[in-house]
XYZ file of C-alpha atoms in Angstrom:
554
model
C 45.772 70.114 96.794
C 48.687 67.810 96.279
C 51.956 68.870 97.768
C 55.282 67.305 98.126
C 53.996 64.279 99.892
C 51.143 63.810 97.450
C 48.813 65.192 100.073
C 49.643 68.751 100.985
C 51.834 71.565 99.713
C 54.875 72.793 101.473
C 55.427 76.336 102.574
C 57.974 78.597 100.970
C 60.305 78.334 103.842
C 60.074 74.623 103.875
C 57.162 73.219 105.813
C 57.059 69.491 105.251
C 54.112 67.422 104.101
C 51.116 66.732 106.256
C 51.346 62.946 106.248
C 55.049 62.497 106.738
C 56.633 65.731 107.867
C 60.370 65.427 107.522
C 62.529 67.819 109.499
C 64.187 69.053 106.364
C 66.255 72.183 106.510
C 65.203 74.902 104.179
C 67.250 77.717 102.786
C 64.793 80.500 103.352
C 67.404 82.986 102.509
C 66.398 86.563 102.831
C 66.938 89.266 100.289
C 68.435 92.654 101.029
C 68.151 95.990 99.379
C 69.319 99.504 99.979
C 69.880 102.826 98.329
C 72.439 103.349 95.580
C 74.398 105.630 97.889
C 74.603 102.695 100.307
C 75.621 100.124 97.714
C 76.909 96.788 98.850
C 80.455 96.494 100.041
C 80.839 93.930 97.304
C 79.878 96.475 94.712
C 83.107 98.358 95.188
C 81.319 101.647 95.871
C 81.934 104.157 98.602
C 79.422 105.869 100.820
C 78.486 109.497 100.281
C 81.426 111.712 100.953
C 83.704 108.785 101.756
C 87.172 108.458 100.247
C 87.776 105.553 97.934
C 89.631 102.593 99.275
C 92.888 102.316 97.361
C 92.914 98.569 97.797
C 89.799 98.235 95.732
C 87.953 96.349 98.404
C 84.931 98.542 98.122
C 85.196 99.577 101.767
C 85.748 103.251 102.501
C 89.098 104.039 104.025
C 88.995 103.926 107.797
C 85.754 101.986 107.884
C 87.153 99.500 110.304
C 86.282 96.544 108.102
C 89.611 94.977 107.296
C 89.666 93.736 103.821
C 85.937 93.867 103.657
C 85.855 90.534 105.337
C 83.130 91.450 107.723
C 85.270 91.677 110.807
C 84.121 94.268 113.207
C 87.443 95.921 113.502
C 88.417 98.127 116.395
C 90.405 100.895 114.862
C 89.725 104.339 116.179
C 88.371 105.554 112.914
C 85.768 102.844 112.776
C 84.363 102.551 116.275
C 81.388 104.797 115.591
C 80.469 102.996 112.381
C 80.857 99.577 113.956
C 78.585 100.552 116.824
C 76.027 101.713 114.252
C 75.552 98.086 113.129
C 76.140 96.598 116.552
C 74.219 94.264 118.822
C 71.540 96.716 119.914
C 70.453 97.424 116.365
C 70.813 93.882 115.099
C 69.229 91.912 117.966
C 65.592 92.916 117.294
C 66.143 92.769 113.524
C 67.530 89.232 113.703
C 64.796 88.089 116.075
C 62.054 89.557 113.918
C 63.496 88.151 110.693
C 63.547 84.558 111.947
C 59.818 84.512 112.786
C 58.694 83.845 109.209
C 60.948 80.856 108.383
C 60.524 79.246 111.801
C 56.725 79.435 111.541
C 56.821 78.002 108.043
C 58.691 74.880 109.182
C 57.542 74.541 112.794
C 53.954 73.692 111.804
C 55.053 70.598 109.861
C 55.358 68.283 112.843
C 52.055 69.462 114.357
C 49.775 68.939 111.341
C 48.769 65.377 112.175
C 47.842 66.249 115.771
C 45.867 69.289 114.614
C 43.961 67.185 112.107
C 43.105 64.618 114.771
C 41.834 67.224 117.240
C 39.622 68.975 114.697
C 38.696 65.787 112.784
C 39.990 67.087 109.452
C 42.188 65.394 106.874
C 45.437 66.259 105.138
C 43.694 68.290 102.442
C 42.251 70.593 105.098
C 45.410 70.892 107.222
C 47.297 71.827 104.025
C 45.481 75.156 104.220
C 47.479 75.987 107.341
C 50.571 75.949 105.114
C 49.083 77.503 101.982
C 47.389 80.330 103.891
C 50.640 81.464 105.448
C 52.814 81.457 102.379
C 50.153 83.171 100.257
C 49.718 85.915 102.864
C 53.527 86.144 103.137
C 53.958 86.433 99.367
C 51.511 89.340 99.294
C 52.576 90.721 102.648
C 56.304 91.050 101.961
C 56.085 93.794 99.289
C 53.024 95.321 100.975
C 54.788 95.668 104.322
C 57.885 96.845 102.502
C 55.877 99.605 100.858
C 54.465 100.609 104.239
C 57.991 100.675 105.659
C 59.058 102.999 102.843
C 56.046 105.264 103.368
C 55.332 105.440 107.108
C 58.659 104.332 108.562
C 60.309 100.921 109.117
C 60.335 101.063 112.928
C 56.576 101.579 113.045
C 55.989 98.731 110.587
C 58.375 96.427 112.461
C 56.569 97.103 115.748
C 53.137 96.675 114.152
C 54.238 93.368 112.657
C 55.438 92.122 116.053
C 52.095 93.054 117.611
C 50.285 91.202 114.813
C 52.384 88.101 115.488
C 51.488 88.302 119.197
C 47.786 88.500 118.341
C 48.097 85.627 115.857
C 49.847 83.473 118.450
C 47.115 84.179 120.989
C 44.330 83.363 118.506
C 46.015 80.116 117.491
C 46.606 79.110 121.103
C 42.960 79.585 122.079
C 41.259 78.787 118.734
C 38.099 76.691 119.302
C 37.609 76.019 115.576
C 39.792 75.042 112.637
C 38.716 78.171 110.770
C 40.261 80.382 113.451
C 43.505 78.445 113.115
C 43.596 79.400 109.433
C 42.929 83.035 110.427
C 45.853 82.782 112.834
C 48.148 81.501 110.085
C 47.102 84.298 107.732
C 47.885 86.838 110.471
C 51.218 85.132 111.090
C 52.049 85.453 107.399
C 51.242 89.171 107.399
C 52.899 89.931 110.743
C 56.120 88.041 110.064
C 56.270 89.540 106.565
C 56.793 92.975 108.115
C 60.083 92.171 109.815
C 62.446 91.556 106.916
C 61.693 94.485 104.578
C 61.523 96.781 107.603
C 64.934 95.505 108.698
C 66.371 96.246 105.265
C 64.965 99.768 105.320
C 66.406 100.340 108.804
C 69.848 99.146 107.706
C 69.705 101.384 104.666
C 68.792 104.401 106.845
C 71.594 103.569 109.255
C 74.137 103.278 106.444
C 73.061 106.706 105.190
C 73.397 108.138 108.690
C 76.962 106.891 109.224
C 77.972 107.536 105.612
C 79.024 104.038 104.631
C 77.368 100.870 103.303
C 75.939 98.296 105.648
C 78.712 95.667 105.946
C 78.159 92.394 104.106
C 78.606 90.455 107.339
C 75.501 92.207 108.686
C 73.470 90.891 105.767
C 75.104 87.498 106.256
C 73.840 87.371 109.820
C 70.294 87.935 108.638
C 70.714 85.120 106.120
C 72.182 82.819 108.745
C 69.350 83.614 111.169
C 66.800 82.542 108.553
C 68.733 79.366 107.716
C 69.107 78.446 111.363
C 65.503 79.124 112.308
C 64.208 77.123 109.347
C 66.525 74.285 110.368
C 65.328 74.072 113.965
C 61.669 74.701 113.102
C 60.560 71.067 112.610
C 62.537 69.889 115.647
C 61.174 72.692 117.828
C 57.642 72.088 116.569
C 57.886 68.369 117.293
C 59.281 68.999 120.772
C 56.564 71.510 121.630
C 53.793 69.309 120.244
C 55.071 66.248 122.127
C 55.541 67.979 125.486
C 52.909 70.717 125.610
C 50.533 69.938 122.749
C 50.236 71.426 119.265
C 48.836 74.723 120.610
C 52.305 75.473 121.965
C 53.461 75.805 118.330
C 51.270 78.908 118.146
C 51.874 80.072 121.733
C 55.666 80.240 121.326
C 55.185 83.171 118.957
C 53.940 85.362 121.806
C 57.195 85.602 123.810
C 59.334 85.696 120.656
C 57.335 88.564 119.174
C 57.241 90.428 122.495
C 61.025 90.230 122.737
C 61.328 91.586 119.190
C 58.841 94.351 120.003
C 60.594 95.400 123.209
C 63.952 95.372 121.454
C 62.553 97.489 118.629
C 61.078 100.064 120.998
C 64.267 100.235 123.059
C 66.992 100.099 120.427
C 65.780 100.763 116.893
C 66.205 104.362 115.712
C 63.061 106.455 115.503
C 61.550 106.952 112.057
C 62.293 110.327 110.530
C 59.340 112.591 109.896
C 59.638 112.440 106.095
C 59.851 108.640 106.042
C 58.288 108.295 102.648
C 60.519 110.665 100.801
C 63.327 108.239 100.236
C 65.861 110.791 101.517
C 67.279 111.783 104.853
C 66.309 115.071 106.394
C 69.456 116.726 105.222
C 69.068 115.615 101.624
C 67.643 117.794 98.933
C 66.370 116.925 95.499
C 65.441 113.534 94.140
C 67.399 110.552 95.280
C 69.702 109.088 92.679
C 68.249 105.890 91.361
C 64.860 106.650 92.841
C 61.630 106.208 90.976
C 60.762 109.861 91.278
C 57.528 109.230 93.178
C 58.386 110.855 96.463
C 55.703 113.415 96.078
C 53.069 110.743 95.989
C 54.522 108.701 98.798
C 51.432 108.953 100.948
C 49.402 106.601 98.759
C 49.464 102.909 99.573
C 47.485 101.844 96.475
C 45.069 99.397 98.171
C 43.498 98.415 94.839
C 46.914 97.514 93.453
C 47.623 95.374 96.520
C 44.236 93.643 96.169
C 44.806 92.916 92.464
C 48.285 91.601 93.234
C 46.881 89.292 95.928
C 44.088 88.022 93.662
C 46.527 87.321 90.815
C 48.886 85.422 93.113
C 46.017 83.416 94.592
C 44.794 82.222 91.191
C 48.329 81.423 90.089
C 48.990 79.519 93.324
C 45.923 77.299 92.931
C 46.999 76.447 89.387
C 50.631 75.727 90.269
C 49.754 73.542 93.245
C 47.704 71.165 91.091
C 50.028 70.510 88.156
C 49.283 66.788 88.368
C 45.637 67.637 87.616
C 45.852 71.047 85.873
C 42.957 73.384 86.410
C 43.248 75.081 83.028
C 40.214 77.268 83.650
C 42.209 79.114 86.308
C 44.546 80.506 83.644
C 41.809 82.769 82.279
C 41.115 84.695 85.517
C 44.823 84.724 86.289
C 45.579 86.358 82.935
C 42.707 88.823 83.247
C 43.718 89.830 86.787
C 47.349 90.204 85.723
C 46.305 92.418 82.808
C 44.144 94.609 85.023
C 46.966 94.806 87.562
C 49.429 96.007 84.920
C 46.917 98.523 83.541
C 46.201 99.924 86.992
C 49.846 100.099 88.044
C 50.793 101.994 84.883
C 48.123 104.635 85.412
C 48.392 105.050 89.191
C 50.617 107.998 90.238
C 52.088 106.036 93.169
C 51.666 102.420 92.123
C 52.164 99.495 94.501
C 54.393 97.882 91.854
C 56.487 100.504 90.099
C 56.509 98.788 86.709
C 58.160 101.735 84.995
C 61.068 101.593 87.424
C 61.373 97.840 86.857
C 61.346 98.374 83.091
C 64.245 100.816 83.454
C 66.100 98.682 86.013
C 66.912 95.566 84.042
C 69.619 94.547 86.523
C 67.101 94.330 89.372
C 64.597 92.360 87.283
C 67.312 89.890 86.276
C 68.225 89.442 89.923
C 64.598 88.627 90.747
C 64.576 86.119 87.876
C 67.801 84.490 89.072
C 66.537 84.307 92.626
C 63.210 82.762 91.668
C 64.809 80.167 89.361
C 67.509 79.310 91.903
C 64.943 78.637 94.595
C 62.750 76.696 92.223
C 65.675 74.266 91.834
C 66.598 74.385 95.532
C 63.076 73.660 96.744
C 62.521 70.961 94.098
C 65.584 69.010 95.191
C 65.223 69.843 98.876
C 61.574 68.832 99.178
C 61.941 65.965 96.747
C 65.008 64.556 98.493
C 63.396 64.525 101.952
C 60.280 62.830 100.575
C 62.374 60.269 98.664
C 64.469 59.427 101.725
C 61.339 58.407 103.609
C 59.258 56.713 100.927
C 61.853 55.196 98.586
C 64.833 54.675 100.876
C 62.809 53.692 103.962
C 64.079 56.242 106.483
C 61.878 57.571 109.275
C 61.169 61.302 109.417
C 63.741 61.664 112.179
C 66.479 59.802 110.311
C 65.694 61.625 107.063
C 66.273 64.866 108.928
C 69.626 63.587 110.165
C 70.668 62.614 106.638
C 69.921 66.167 105.510
C 72.017 67.790 108.240
C 75.149 68.007 106.014
C 73.077 69.925 103.478
C 72.026 72.357 106.198
C 75.561 72.693 107.505
C 76.983 73.344 104.050
C 74.277 75.948 103.379
C 75.025 77.760 106.640
C 78.804 77.661 106.076
C 78.487 78.972 102.517
C 76.105 81.675 103.670
C 78.814 82.922 106.035
C 81.490 82.575 103.360
C 79.320 84.394 100.819
C 78.757 87.230 103.263
C 82.506 87.666 103.612
C 83.255 87.847 99.903
C 83.766 91.179 98.175
C 82.031 90.313 94.938
C 78.666 89.326 93.574
C 79.267 87.681 90.222
C 81.721 85.050 91.462
C 79.500 83.606 94.242
C 76.480 83.556 91.920
C 78.511 81.787 89.225
C 79.684 79.145 91.680
C 76.129 78.759 93.004
C 74.702 78.189 89.511
C 77.427 75.700 88.635
C 76.880 73.803 91.901
C 73.124 73.699 91.268
C 73.790 71.938 87.960
C 76.507 69.631 89.314
C 74.636 68.855 92.519
C 71.477 68.028 90.594
C 73.506 65.753 88.313
C 74.737 63.832 91.370
C 71.111 63.194 92.367
C 70.647 61.532 88.971
C 72.984 58.784 90.215
C 71.148 58.019 93.463
C 69.078 54.868 93.876
C 66.935 53.456 96.641
C 69.862 51.191 97.511
C 72.551 53.919 97.518
C 74.844 53.778 100.583
C 74.468 56.320 103.360
C 77.773 58.037 102.578
C 76.559 58.779 99.032
C 73.380 60.356 100.390
C 75.332 62.504 102.855
C 77.793 63.684 100.185
C 75.006 64.491 97.710
C 73.211 66.558 100.323
C 76.365 68.419 101.373
C 77.196 69.271 97.749
C 73.722 70.659 97.168
C 73.960 72.782 100.308
C 76.719 74.894 98.713
C 74.490 76.760 96.209
C 71.842 77.408 98.863
C 74.141 79.629 100.905
C 75.904 81.280 97.964
C 72.717 82.049 96.009
C 71.173 83.584 99.111
C 73.972 86.023 99.876
C 74.888 86.679 96.216
C 71.425 87.730 95.101
C 70.992 89.544 98.399
C 74.035 91.707 97.697
C 72.940 92.257 94.084
C 69.540 93.613 95.097
C 71.197 95.674 97.822
C 73.244 97.432 95.152
C 70.529 97.691 92.494
C 67.400 98.817 94.370
C 66.128 102.409 93.972
C 66.650 104.791 96.847
C 62.973 105.336 97.669
C 61.824 101.724 97.446
C 64.061 99.714 99.764
C 61.344 97.822 101.624
C 59.232 97.167 98.532
C 62.218 95.780 96.614
C 63.123 93.479 99.519
C 59.567 92.178 99.644
C 59.440 91.532 95.891
C 62.555 89.385 96.071
C 60.894 87.297 98.773
C 57.807 87.031 96.548
C 60.006 85.693 93.719
C 61.332 83.096 96.162
C 57.811 82.103 97.234
C 56.731 81.667 93.622
C 59.686 79.327 93.175
C 58.542 77.363 96.233
C 54.943 77.144 95.018
C 56.054 75.951 91.570
C 58.417 73.410 93.136
C 55.589 71.993 95.236
C 53.424 71.540 92.150
C 56.230 69.936 90.144
C 56.993 67.441 92.884
C 53.336 66.476 93.144
C 53.312 65.984 89.365
C 56.539 63.950 89.173
C 56.050 61.827 92.293
C 52.335 61.168 92.087
C 51.165 59.100 95.038
C 54.630 58.060 96.201
C 58.233 59.159 95.804
C 60.323 56.934 93.543
C 63.771 56.756 91.966
C 62.384 57.789 88.590
C 60.616 60.762 90.139
C 63.783 61.910 91.916
C 65.749 61.566 88.668
C 63.167 63.671 86.807
C 63.470 66.357 89.476
C 67.261 66.181 89.236
C 67.142 66.532 85.448
C 65.065 69.700 85.806
C 67.692 70.927 88.259
C 70.513 70.302 85.793
C 68.745 72.185 82.988
C 67.773 75.148 85.166
C 71.223 75.221 86.778
C 72.875 75.532 83.374
C 70.374 78.220 82.410
C 71.205 80.132 85.587
C 74.906 79.797 84.850
C 74.409 81.305 81.388
C 72.235 84.118 82.760
C 74.817 84.950 85.423
C 77.797 84.970 83.080
C 75.930 87.079 80.523
C 74.744 89.700 83.027
C 77.057 92.671 82.571
C 75.580 94.469 85.578
C 77.338 91.928 87.827
C 80.785 92.681 86.435
C 83.302 94.837 88.208
C 82.565 98.484 87.567
C 79.205 97.787 85.921
C 76.166 99.700 87.078
C 72.530 98.884 87.618
C 70.657 102.005 88.620
C 73.561 104.102 89.520
C 75.243 101.408 91.556
C 77.675 98.736 90.758
C 77.832 95.105 91.383
C 81.346 94.162 91.784
C 82.875 90.881 90.936
């Protein structure tokens, strides 16, 4: 398989190539979803039974969130609500949510050493990347469905235990095959944390009677950005000082800390976890898919068909430079069977009927996938180009990309503090087009200041797209499918990453070049303008508009 470096694919959260792993920073921005009654602060909705805020900020009166800015506030009327989303709840959720992006990037700087120890080449070590992001793409909605059905705390704890086991297997693995097994387990275990965290936040917002503050979601986004940023550096440090097995071993203490925090501080799952309602609720949840009665089914056949379809699609997309056209036939057949089965199953893994009714949510998935297709194309392509066309070392290429990482983190915080959804997404789409256009001007002889400015400009849409689409899904998801909806948004992001990897292999060939970078940038301009049109035309993002009973404020 040919990836970004012409030798191996990159993971969805930004693992670099096997031959020349650059410590590039990846915007593995998480998605967030919740019930309509717990719509995003940006949506301008109030919690159940809460008085409207006369200022129009979308924050219930007395919530202790001044101006909706995300400040904790310390007014007497807000202390209970603020404690509800405080450090005890958030610490295990943040720790668990960073495990997936850090494992996706941390492996990059250990691939060469692993290949040398097991006497395998880049094509074989690429499986350590592909195995994790395929299992993550399938695992995110699967674990989200489990969180909806059996309870998010149980799923979060089970995921942490799986990560511990995966770390132990990888640390002691005597064969390369067991390393791949470890990476698959890491993909599944780390996939549990994020959708479970979203379901826990949604349950907590229902308990306190107000939406989860946007700054809470912003912290999750920032945790993913930060962990993806330090992943290559941490992996290189561990591999250089303790050997590549330490890259697997470090998961054991991290997962144990998340597990202990979950057991000590996360609220217990309610007995009717799959019903999509709290114990005191009665009747169907507004915006729900109406499948609460069948919540016990996990639809294993649907999950298997989904995994098989994604696998075939992944193998095709990763080899765009040498298309395997025969793979399109089984991919189409599996997709058809998947749709047929999901439409006839009483509690389908993918609720296609709900998605058909919820056009706002589907459009958000489309925006998110396209945005990250552009982001990963430029991000991966830029890091590769810096090394092979501009002559930087992996270390110096990582330093050049630091302004991009800093801008992404800053805009993630700024996006989390905004009250609207449409405005940040509009700015993000415009910056994707403009930033890509700037990359059209770069040459192998461009001065360092031009490279730093181009990277910083392109970091802006990374942070804004992350938090904007996050808030949109938060407001648009059905009440009884919080975890599943969160996982599907991550899957859309992974598909964007897989497609980006294939496109870069196609456009760069054996080596990154100016013409290849310009072709990538041109794709970014076109898709950025398309995203801008889609965002401006989406009425569900306007102030007062509704998706499935919730709004998405501007």
